[in-house]
mmCIF file of C-alpha atoms in Angstrom:
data_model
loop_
_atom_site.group_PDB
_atom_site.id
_atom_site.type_symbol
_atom_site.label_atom_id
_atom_site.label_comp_id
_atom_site.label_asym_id
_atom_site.label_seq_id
_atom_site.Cartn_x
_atom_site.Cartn_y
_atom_site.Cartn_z
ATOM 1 C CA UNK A 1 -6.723 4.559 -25.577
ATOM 2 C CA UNK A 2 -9.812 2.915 -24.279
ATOM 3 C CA UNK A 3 -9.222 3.861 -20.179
ATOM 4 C CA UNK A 4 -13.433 5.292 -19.898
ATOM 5 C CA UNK A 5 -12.991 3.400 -16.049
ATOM 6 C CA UNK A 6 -10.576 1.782 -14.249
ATOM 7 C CA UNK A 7 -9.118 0.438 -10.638
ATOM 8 C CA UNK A 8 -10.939 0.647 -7.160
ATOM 9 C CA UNK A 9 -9.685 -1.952 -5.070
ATOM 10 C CA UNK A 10 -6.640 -0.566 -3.498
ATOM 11 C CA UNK A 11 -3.948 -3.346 -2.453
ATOM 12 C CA UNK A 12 -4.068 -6.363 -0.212
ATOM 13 C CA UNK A 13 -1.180 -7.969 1.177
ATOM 14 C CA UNK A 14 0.703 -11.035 0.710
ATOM 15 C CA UNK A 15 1.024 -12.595 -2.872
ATOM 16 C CA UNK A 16 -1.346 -13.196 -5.726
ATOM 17 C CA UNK A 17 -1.908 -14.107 -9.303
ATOM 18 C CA UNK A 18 -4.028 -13.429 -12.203
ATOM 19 C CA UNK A 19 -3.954 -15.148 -15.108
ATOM 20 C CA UNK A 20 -5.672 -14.469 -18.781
ATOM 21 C CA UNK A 21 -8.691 -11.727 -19.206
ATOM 22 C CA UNK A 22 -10.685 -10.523 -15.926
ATOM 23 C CA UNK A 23 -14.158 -11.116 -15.292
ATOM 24 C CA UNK A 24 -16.491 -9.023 -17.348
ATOM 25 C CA UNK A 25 -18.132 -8.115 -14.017
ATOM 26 C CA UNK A 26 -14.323 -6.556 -12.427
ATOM 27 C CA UNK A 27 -15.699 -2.957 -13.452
ATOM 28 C CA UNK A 28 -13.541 0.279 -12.473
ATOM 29 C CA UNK A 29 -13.151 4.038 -12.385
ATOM 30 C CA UNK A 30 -11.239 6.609 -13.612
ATOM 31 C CA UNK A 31 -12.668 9.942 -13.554
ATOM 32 C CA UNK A 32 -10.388 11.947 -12.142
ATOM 33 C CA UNK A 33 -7.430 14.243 -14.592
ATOM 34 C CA UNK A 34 -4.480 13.433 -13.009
ATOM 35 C CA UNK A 35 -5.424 9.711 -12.874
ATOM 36 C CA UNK A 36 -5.970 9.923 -16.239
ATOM 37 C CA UNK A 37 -2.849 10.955 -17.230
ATOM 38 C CA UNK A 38 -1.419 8.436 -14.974
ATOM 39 C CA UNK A 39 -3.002 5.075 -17.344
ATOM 40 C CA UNK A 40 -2.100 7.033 -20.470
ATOM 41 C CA UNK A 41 1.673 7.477 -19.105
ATOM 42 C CA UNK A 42 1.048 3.497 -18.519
ATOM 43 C CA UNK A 43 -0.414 3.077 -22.088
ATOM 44 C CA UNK A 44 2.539 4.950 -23.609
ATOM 45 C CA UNK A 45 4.984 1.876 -22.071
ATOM 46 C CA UNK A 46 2.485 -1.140 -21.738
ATOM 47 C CA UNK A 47 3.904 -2.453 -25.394
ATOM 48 C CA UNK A 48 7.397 -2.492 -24.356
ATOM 49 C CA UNK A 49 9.516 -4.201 -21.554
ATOM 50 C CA UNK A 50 10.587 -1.019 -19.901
ATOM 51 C CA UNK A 51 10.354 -1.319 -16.011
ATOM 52 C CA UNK A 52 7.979 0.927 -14.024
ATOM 53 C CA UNK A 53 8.021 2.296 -10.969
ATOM 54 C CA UNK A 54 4.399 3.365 -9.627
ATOM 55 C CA UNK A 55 4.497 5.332 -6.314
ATOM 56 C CA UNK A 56 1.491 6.401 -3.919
ATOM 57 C CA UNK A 57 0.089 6.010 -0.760
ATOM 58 C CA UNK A 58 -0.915 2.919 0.744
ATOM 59 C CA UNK A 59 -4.295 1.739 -0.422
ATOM 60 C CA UNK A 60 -4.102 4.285 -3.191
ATOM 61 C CA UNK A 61 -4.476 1.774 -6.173
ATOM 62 C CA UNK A 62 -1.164 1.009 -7.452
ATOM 63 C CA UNK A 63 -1.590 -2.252 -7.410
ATOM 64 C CA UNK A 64 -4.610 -1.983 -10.486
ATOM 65 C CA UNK A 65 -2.213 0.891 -12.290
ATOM 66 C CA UNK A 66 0.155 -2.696 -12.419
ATOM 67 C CA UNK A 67 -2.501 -4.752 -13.259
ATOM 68 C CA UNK A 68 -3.974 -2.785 -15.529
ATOM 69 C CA UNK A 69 -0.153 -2.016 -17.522
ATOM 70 C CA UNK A 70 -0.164 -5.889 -17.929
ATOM 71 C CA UNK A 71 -3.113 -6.509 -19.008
ATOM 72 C CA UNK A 72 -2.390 -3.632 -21.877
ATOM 73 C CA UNK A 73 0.787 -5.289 -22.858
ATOM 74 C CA UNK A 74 1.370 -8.500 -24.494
ATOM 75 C CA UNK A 75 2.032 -10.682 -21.598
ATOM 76 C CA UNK A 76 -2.135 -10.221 -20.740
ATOM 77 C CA UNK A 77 -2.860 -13.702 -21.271
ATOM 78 C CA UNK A 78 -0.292 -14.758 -18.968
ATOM 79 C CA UNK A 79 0.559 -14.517 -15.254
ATOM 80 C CA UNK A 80 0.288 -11.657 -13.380
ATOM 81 C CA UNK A 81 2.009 -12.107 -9.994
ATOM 82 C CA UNK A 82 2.322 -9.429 -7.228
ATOM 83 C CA UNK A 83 4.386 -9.756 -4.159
ATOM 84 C CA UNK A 84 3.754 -7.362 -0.795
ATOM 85 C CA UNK A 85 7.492 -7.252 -0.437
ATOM 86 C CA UNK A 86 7.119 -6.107 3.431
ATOM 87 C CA UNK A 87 5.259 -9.264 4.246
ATOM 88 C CA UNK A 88 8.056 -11.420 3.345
ATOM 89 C CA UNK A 89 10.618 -12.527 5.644
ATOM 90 C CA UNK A 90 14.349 -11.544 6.251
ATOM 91 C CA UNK A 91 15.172 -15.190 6.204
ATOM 92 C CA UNK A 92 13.054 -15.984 3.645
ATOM 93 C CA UNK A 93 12.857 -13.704 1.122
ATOM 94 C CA UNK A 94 15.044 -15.331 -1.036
ATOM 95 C CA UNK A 95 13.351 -18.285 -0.930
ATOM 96 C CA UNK A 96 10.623 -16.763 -1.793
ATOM 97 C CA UNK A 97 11.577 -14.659 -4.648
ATOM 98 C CA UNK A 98 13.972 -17.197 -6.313
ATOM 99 C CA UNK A 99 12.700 -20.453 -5.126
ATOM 100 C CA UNK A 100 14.876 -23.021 -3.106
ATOM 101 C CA UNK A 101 16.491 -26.650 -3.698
ATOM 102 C CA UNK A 102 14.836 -29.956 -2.157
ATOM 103 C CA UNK A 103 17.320 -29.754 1.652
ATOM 104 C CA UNK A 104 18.706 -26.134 1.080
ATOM 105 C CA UNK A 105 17.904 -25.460 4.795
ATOM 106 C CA UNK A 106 15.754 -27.186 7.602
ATOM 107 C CA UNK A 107 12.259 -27.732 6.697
ATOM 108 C CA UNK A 108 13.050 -27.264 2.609
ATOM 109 C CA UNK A 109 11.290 -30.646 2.097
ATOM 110 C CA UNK A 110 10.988 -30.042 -1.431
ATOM 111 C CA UNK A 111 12.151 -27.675 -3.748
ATOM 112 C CA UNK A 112 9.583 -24.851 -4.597
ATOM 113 C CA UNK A 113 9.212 -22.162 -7.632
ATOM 114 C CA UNK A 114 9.798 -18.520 -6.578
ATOM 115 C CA UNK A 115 7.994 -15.661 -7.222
ATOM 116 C CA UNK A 116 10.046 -14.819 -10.264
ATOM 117 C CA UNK A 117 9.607 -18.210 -11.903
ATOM 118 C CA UNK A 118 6.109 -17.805 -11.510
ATOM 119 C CA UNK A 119 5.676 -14.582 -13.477
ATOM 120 C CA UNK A 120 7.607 -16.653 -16.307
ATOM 121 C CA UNK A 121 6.398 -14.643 -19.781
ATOM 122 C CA UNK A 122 4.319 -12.093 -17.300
ATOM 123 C CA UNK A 123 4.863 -9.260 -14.960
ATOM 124 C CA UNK A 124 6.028 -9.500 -11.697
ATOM 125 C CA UNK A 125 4.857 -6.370 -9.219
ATOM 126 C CA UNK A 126 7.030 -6.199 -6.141
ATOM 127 C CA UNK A 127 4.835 -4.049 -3.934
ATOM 128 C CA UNK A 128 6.531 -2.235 -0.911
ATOM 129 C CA UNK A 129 10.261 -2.278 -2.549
ATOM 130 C CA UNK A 130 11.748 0.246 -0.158
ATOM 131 C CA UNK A 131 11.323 -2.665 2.221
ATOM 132 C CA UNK A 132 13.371 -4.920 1.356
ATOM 133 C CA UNK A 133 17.122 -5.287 2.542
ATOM 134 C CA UNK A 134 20.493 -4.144 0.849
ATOM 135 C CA UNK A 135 21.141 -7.738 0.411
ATOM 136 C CA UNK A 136 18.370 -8.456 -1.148
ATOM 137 C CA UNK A 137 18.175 -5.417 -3.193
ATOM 138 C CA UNK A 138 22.068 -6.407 -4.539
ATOM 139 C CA UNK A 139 20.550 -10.014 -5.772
ATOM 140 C CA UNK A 140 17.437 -8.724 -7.367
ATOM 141 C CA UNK A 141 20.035 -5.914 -9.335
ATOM 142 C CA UNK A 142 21.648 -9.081 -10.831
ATOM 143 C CA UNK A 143 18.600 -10.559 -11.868
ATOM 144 C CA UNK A 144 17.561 -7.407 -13.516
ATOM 145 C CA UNK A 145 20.713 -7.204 -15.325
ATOM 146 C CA UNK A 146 21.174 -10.781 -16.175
ATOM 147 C CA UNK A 147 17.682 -12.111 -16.681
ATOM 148 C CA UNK A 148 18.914 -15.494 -14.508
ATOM 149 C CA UNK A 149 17.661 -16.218 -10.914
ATOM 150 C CA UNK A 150 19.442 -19.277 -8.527
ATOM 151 C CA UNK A 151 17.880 -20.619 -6.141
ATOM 152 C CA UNK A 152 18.513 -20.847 -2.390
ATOM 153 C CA UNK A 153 20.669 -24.172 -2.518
ATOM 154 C CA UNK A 154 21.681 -24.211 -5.507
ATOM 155 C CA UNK A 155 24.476 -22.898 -8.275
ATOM 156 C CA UNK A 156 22.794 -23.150 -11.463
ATOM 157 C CA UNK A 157 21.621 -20.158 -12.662
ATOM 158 C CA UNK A 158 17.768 -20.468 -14.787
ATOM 159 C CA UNK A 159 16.745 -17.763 -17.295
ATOM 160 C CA UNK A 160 13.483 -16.130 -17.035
ATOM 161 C CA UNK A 161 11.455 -13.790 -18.923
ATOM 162 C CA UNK A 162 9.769 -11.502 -16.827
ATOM 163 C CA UNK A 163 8.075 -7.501 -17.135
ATOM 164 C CA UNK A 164 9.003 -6.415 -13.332
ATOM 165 C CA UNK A 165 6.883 -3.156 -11.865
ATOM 166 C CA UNK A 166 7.486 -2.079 -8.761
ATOM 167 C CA UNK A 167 5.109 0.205 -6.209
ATOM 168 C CA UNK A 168 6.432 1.963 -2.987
ATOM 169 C CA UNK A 169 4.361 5.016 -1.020
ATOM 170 C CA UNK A 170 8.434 5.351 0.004
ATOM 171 C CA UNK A 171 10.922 8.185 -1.474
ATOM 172 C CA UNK A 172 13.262 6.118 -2.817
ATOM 173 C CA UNK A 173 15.757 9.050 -3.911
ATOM 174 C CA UNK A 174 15.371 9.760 -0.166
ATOM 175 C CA UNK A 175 16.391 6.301 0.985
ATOM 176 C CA UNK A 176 19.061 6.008 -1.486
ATOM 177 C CA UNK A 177 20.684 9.185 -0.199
ATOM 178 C CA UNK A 178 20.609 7.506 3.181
ATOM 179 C CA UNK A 179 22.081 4.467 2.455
ATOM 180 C CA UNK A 180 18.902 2.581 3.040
ATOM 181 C CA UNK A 181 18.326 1.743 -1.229
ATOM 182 C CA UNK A 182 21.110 1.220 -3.640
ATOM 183 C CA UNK A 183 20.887 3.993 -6.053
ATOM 184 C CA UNK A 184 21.835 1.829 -9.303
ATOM 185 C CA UNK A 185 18.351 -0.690 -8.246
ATOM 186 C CA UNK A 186 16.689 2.721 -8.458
ATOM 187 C CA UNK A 187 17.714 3.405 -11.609
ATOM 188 C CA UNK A 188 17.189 0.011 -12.629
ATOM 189 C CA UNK A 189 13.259 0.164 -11.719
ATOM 190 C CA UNK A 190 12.780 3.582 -12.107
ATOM 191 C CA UNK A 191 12.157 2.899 -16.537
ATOM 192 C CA UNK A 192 9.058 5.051 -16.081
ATOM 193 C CA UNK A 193 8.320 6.940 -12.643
ATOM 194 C CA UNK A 194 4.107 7.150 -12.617
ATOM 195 C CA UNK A 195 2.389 8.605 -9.032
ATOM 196 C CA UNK A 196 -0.907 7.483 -8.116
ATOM 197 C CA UNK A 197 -2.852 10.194 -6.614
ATOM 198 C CA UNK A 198 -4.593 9.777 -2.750
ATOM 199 C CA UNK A 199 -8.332 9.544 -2.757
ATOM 200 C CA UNK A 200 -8.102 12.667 -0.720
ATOM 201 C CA UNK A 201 -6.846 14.020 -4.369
ATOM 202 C CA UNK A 202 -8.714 13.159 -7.044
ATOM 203 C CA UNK A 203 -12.601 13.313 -4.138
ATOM 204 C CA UNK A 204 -14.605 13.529 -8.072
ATOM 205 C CA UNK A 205 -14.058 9.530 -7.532
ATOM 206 C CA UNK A 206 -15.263 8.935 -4.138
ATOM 207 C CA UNK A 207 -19.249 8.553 -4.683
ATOM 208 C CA UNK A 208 -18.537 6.801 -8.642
ATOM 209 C CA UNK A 209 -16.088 4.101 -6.456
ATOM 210 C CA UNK A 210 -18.428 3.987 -3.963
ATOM 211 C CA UNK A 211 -21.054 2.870 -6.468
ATOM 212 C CA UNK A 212 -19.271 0.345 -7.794
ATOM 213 C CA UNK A 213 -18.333 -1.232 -3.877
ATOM 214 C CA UNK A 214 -22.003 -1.354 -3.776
ATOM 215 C CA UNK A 215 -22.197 -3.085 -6.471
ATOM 216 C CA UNK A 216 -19.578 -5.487 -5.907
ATOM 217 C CA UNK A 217 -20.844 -6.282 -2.253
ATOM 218 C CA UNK A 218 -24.465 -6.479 -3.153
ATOM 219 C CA UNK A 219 -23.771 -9.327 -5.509
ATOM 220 C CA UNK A 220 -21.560 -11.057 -2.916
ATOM 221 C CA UNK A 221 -23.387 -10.603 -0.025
ATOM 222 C CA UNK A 222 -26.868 -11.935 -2.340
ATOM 223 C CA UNK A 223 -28.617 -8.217 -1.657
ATOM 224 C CA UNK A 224 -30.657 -6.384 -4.326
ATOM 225 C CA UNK A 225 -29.650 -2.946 -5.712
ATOM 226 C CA UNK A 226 -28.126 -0.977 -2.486
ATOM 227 C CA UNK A 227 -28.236 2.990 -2.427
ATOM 228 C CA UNK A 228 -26.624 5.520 -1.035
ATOM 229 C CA UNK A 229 -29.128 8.568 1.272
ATOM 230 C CA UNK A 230 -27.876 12.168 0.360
ATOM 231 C CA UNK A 231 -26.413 12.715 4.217
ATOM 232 C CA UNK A 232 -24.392 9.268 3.460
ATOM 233 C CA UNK A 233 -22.988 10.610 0.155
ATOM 234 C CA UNK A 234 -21.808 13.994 1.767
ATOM 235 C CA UNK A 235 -20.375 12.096 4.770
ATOM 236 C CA UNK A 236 -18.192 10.093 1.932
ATOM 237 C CA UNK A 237 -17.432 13.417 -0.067
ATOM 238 C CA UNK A 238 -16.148 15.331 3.064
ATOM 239 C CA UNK A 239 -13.876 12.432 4.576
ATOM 240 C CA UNK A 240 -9.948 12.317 4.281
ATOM 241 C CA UNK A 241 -9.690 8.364 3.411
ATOM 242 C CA UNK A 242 -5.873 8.420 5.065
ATOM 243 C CA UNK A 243 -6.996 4.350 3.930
ATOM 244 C CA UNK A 244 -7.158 5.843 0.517
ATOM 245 C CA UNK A 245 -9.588 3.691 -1.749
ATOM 246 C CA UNK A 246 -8.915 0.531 0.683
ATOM 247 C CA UNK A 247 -10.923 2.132 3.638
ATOM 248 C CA UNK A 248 -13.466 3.869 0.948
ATOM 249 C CA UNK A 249 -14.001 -0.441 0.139
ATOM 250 C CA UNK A 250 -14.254 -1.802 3.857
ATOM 251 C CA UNK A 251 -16.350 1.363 5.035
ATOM 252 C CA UNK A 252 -18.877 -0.107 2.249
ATOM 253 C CA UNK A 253 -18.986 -3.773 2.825
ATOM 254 C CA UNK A 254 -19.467 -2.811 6.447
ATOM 255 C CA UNK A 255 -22.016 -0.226 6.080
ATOM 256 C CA UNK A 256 -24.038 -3.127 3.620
ATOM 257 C CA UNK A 257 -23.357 -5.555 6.539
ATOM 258 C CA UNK A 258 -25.166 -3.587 9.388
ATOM 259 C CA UNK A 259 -27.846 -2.038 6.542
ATOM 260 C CA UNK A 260 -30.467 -4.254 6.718
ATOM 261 C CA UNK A 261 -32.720 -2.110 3.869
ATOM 262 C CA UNK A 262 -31.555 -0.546 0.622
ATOM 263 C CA UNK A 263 -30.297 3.050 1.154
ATOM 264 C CA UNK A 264 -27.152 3.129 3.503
ATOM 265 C CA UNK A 265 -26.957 6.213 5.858
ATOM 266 C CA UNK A 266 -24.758 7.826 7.982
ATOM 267 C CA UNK A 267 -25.595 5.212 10.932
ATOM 268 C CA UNK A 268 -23.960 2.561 9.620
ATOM 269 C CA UNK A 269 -20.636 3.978 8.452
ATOM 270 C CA UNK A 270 -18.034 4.233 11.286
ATOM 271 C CA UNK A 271 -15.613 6.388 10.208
ATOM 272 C CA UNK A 272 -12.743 7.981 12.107
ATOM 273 C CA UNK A 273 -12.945 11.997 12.201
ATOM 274 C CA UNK A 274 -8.815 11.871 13.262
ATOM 275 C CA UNK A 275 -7.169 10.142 10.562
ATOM 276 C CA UNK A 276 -3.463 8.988 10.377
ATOM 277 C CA UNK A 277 -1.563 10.299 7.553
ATOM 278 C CA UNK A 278 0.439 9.575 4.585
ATOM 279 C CA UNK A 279 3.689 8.768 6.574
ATOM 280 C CA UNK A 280 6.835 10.908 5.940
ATOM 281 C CA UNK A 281 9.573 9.046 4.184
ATOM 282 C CA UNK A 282 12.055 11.039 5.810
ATOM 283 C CA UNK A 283 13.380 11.186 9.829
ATOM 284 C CA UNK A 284 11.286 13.199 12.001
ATOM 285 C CA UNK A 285 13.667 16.517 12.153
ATOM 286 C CA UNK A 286 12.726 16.631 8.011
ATOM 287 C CA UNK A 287 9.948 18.572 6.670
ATOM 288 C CA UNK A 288 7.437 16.121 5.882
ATOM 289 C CA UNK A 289 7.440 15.213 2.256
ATOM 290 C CA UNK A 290 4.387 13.336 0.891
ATOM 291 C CA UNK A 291 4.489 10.702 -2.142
ATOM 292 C CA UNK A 292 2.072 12.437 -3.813
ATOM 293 C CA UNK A 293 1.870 15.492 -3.063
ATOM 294 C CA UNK A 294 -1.128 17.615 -3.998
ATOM 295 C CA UNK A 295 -1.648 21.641 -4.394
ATOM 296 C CA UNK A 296 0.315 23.355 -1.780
ATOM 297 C CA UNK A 297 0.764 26.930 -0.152
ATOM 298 C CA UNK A 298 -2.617 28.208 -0.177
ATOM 299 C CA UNK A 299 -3.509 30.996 2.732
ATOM 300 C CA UNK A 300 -4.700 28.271 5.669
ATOM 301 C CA UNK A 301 -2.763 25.490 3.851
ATOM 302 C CA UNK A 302 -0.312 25.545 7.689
ATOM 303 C CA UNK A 303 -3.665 25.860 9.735
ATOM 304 C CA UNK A 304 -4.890 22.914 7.482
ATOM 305 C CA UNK A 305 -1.986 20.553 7.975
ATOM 306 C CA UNK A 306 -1.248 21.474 11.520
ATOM 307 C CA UNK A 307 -5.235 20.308 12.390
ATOM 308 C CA UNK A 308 -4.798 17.247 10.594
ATOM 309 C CA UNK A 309 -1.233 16.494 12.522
ATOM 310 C CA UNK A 310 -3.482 16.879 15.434
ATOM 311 C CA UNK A 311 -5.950 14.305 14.751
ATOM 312 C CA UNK A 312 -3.614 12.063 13.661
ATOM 313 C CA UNK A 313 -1.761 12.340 16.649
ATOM 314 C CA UNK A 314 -4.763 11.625 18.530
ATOM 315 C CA UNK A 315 -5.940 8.770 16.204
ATOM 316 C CA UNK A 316 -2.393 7.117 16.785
ATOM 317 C CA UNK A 317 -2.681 7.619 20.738
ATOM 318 C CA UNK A 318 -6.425 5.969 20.478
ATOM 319 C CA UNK A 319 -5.277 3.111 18.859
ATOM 320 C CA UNK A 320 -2.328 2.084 20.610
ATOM 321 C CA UNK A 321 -4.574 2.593 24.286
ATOM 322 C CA UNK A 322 -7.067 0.061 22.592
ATOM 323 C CA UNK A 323 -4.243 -1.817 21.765
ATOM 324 C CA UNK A 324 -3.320 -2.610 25.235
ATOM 325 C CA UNK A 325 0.253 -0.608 24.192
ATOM 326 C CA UNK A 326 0.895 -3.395 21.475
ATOM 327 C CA UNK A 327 2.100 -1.688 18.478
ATOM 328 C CA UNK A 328 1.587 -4.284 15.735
ATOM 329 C CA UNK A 329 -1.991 -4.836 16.781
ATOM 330 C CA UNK A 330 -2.412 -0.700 16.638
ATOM 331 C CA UNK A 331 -0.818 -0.543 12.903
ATOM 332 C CA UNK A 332 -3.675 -3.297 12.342
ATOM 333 C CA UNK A 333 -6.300 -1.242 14.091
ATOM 334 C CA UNK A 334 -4.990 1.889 12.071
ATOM 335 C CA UNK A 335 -4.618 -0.288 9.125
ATOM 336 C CA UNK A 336 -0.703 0.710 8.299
ATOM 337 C CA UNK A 337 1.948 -1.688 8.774
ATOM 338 C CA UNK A 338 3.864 -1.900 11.701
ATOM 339 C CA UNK A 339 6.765 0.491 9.778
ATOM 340 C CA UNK A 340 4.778 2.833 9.229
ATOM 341 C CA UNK A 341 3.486 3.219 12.680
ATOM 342 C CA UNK A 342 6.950 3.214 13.773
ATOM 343 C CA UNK A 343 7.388 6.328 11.715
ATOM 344 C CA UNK A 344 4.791 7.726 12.782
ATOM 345 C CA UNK A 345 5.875 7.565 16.405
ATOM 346 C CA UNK A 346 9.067 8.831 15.587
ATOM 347 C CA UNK A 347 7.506 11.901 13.487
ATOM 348 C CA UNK A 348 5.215 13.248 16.479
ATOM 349 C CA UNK A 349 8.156 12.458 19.262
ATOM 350 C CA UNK A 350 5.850 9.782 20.923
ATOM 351 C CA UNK A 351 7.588 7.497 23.068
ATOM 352 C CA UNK A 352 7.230 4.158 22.431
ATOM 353 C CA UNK A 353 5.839 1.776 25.646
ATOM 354 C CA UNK A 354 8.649 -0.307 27.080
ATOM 355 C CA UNK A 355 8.115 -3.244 29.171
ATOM 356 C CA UNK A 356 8.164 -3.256 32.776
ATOM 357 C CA UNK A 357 11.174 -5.556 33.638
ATOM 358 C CA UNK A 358 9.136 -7.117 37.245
ATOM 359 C CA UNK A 359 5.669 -6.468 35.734
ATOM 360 C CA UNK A 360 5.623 -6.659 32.116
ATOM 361 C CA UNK A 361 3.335 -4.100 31.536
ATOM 362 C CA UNK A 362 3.619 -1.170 28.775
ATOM 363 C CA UNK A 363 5.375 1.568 30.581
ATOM 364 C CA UNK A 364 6.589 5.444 29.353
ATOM 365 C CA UNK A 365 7.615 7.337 32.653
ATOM 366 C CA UNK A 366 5.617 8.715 35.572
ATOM 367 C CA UNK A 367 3.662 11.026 33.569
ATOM 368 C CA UNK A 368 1.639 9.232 30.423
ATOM 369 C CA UNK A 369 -0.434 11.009 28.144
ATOM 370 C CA UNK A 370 -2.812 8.609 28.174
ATOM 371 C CA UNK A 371 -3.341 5.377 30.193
ATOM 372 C CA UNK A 372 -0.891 2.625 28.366
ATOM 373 C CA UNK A 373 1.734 5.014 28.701
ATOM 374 C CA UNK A 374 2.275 6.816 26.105
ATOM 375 C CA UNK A 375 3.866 10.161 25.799
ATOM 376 C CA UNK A 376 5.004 13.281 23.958
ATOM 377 C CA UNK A 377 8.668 13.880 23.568
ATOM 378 C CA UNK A 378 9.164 17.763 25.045
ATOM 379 C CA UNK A 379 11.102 19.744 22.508
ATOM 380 C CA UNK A 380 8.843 20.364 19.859
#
């Protein structure tokens, strides 16, 4: 099957393309049993057009399972195009997906190629599905089932030819029985169902990736050979990446960037002891359900995840005092999107600030938890 290494760079938003063979220098890892079985899952479908649906957490690498699915399959050599689907839009989503006409709306100057005409003869990943809108969902059914797109402005329907994978660290069964994902979409992307493990999950990767982020940063920063000390290694084994292989990256470019010899230590990693979470997909008053969820039921396994509800909880408050109360700049600090904080507030009964209405300040009642005004919900 030839998978002896693969994917360690996690996902990073907005929209990109690849296009023909990597670099011989884009190395990667695969070590771990379960991701194994993922890629040869991936290998089993890569020849055919069959749509896949690749869940996980955020950061977790499902964007190189995708990647690495087209470049097995016979569209390698041409585009592969991946679209954060949560960064896009309302009002422009379709534009962006299906391309508009020259004066379809104000500012449509000229017309422009979607997303999907872009992938023409490649493979389209729409990261972050569960985002996007019933409407939009009911439009990108039809192209499924039709192979056409129209653009915004216009009634002429274009054929394309396109391999579509979507990714989601949502529970899409879980939406669709809410009414929040049309259930015949799901069964339109779910061809082959594939779950990319946390970091937290397959920890025989950790030091290997981190390895290869030295290597990678080394040669872009213009440093020799970089090493890890032993006390920097077990500080990497024993954390809970909540970033996944995304924060396992950035803690190593900016441990190289404030190393100014060869071995990296534990000085110049700053990572958080209270991480945040894989968020539930479900409301708070559900148990909490995770993506991909590892062994369970062991003797302290409640201990366990009520400690790590803790920190989270207090890694959430942290963030949102630094943050002044603002919740999109704490989802940046925390490095989730501004949904997923949202859940997260929602799943520990925090109350969200509210404005002042004669000061405009961030304001919870007469008795924060902590000083932008942020408080537990009694009840629990």
């Amino acid at each position: 099957m030839g998978i002896t290494s693969h994917y360690a760079d996690g996902e990073a938003p907005g929209a990109r393309e690849t296009t023909g063979a990597r670099d011989e220098t884009d190395e990667h890892v695969v070590i771990d049993p379960e991701m194994r079985r993922v890629y040869a899952e991936l290998a089993r479908v890569a020849a055919t057009q069959l749509p896949v649906l690749v869940l996980g957490e955020t950061g977790s690498g499902k964007e190189g399972a995708a990647e690495w699915l087209h470049q097995q399959s016979g569209r390698a050599r041409a585009r592969f195009v991946r679209v954060n689907c949560a960064s896009l839009s309302e009002s422009m989503v379709e534009s962006e997906l299906f391309g508009h006409e020259r004066g379809a709306f104000t500012g449509a100057v000229a017309e422009r190629e979607g997303y999907f005409a872009a992938a023409h003869g490649g493979t389209l990943l729409l990261d972050e599905v569960g985002e996007l809108s019933l409407r939009v969902q009911a439009k990108l059914l039809r192209v499924l089932e039709t192979g056409e797109i129209v653009r915004v402005g216009s009634t002429r329907p274009r054929q394309v030819d396109v391999r579509l994978v979507a990714a989601t660290h949502r529970d899409l069964r879980m939406l669709v029985a809410r009414g929040e994902f049309r259930e015949d979409l799901y069964f339109r992307l779910d061809g082959l169902s594939v779950t990319v493990p946390s970091l937290r999950q397959r920890r025989s990767e950790i030091l290997a990736l981190a390895q290869l982020f030295l290597r990678r940063t080394a040669r872009q920063f213009g440093r020799p050979p970089l090493g890890l000390s032993e006390a920097a290694e077990a500080l990497l084994r024993d954390h809970l990446w909540p970033g996944n292989v995304r924060e396992l990256r950035n803690a190593i470019s900016r441990a190289v960037a404030l190393c100014s010899g060869t071995v990296l230590d534990t000085e110049h990693f700053a990572l958080a002891s209270s991480p945040v979470l894989p968020v539930p997909s479900g409301p708070p008053d559900e148990p909490e359900r995770d993506v991909a969820p590892g062994p369970r039921g062991g003797p302290n396994a409640g201990d366990m995840r009520g400690e790590l509800r803790a920190f989270e909880l207090a890694r959430i408050l942290a963030a949102l005092e630094r943050a002044g109360g603002n919740q999109t700049r704490a989802a940046s600090l925390l490095g989730v999107s501004r949904r997923t904080l949202t859940n997260k507030l929602n799943a520990h009964r925090i109350a969200r600030p509210r404005k002042d209405a004669k000061t405009g300040a961030s304001t919870s009642g007469t008795r924060p938890a902590v000083s932008l005004g942020v408080r537990r919900v009694s009840g629990e």
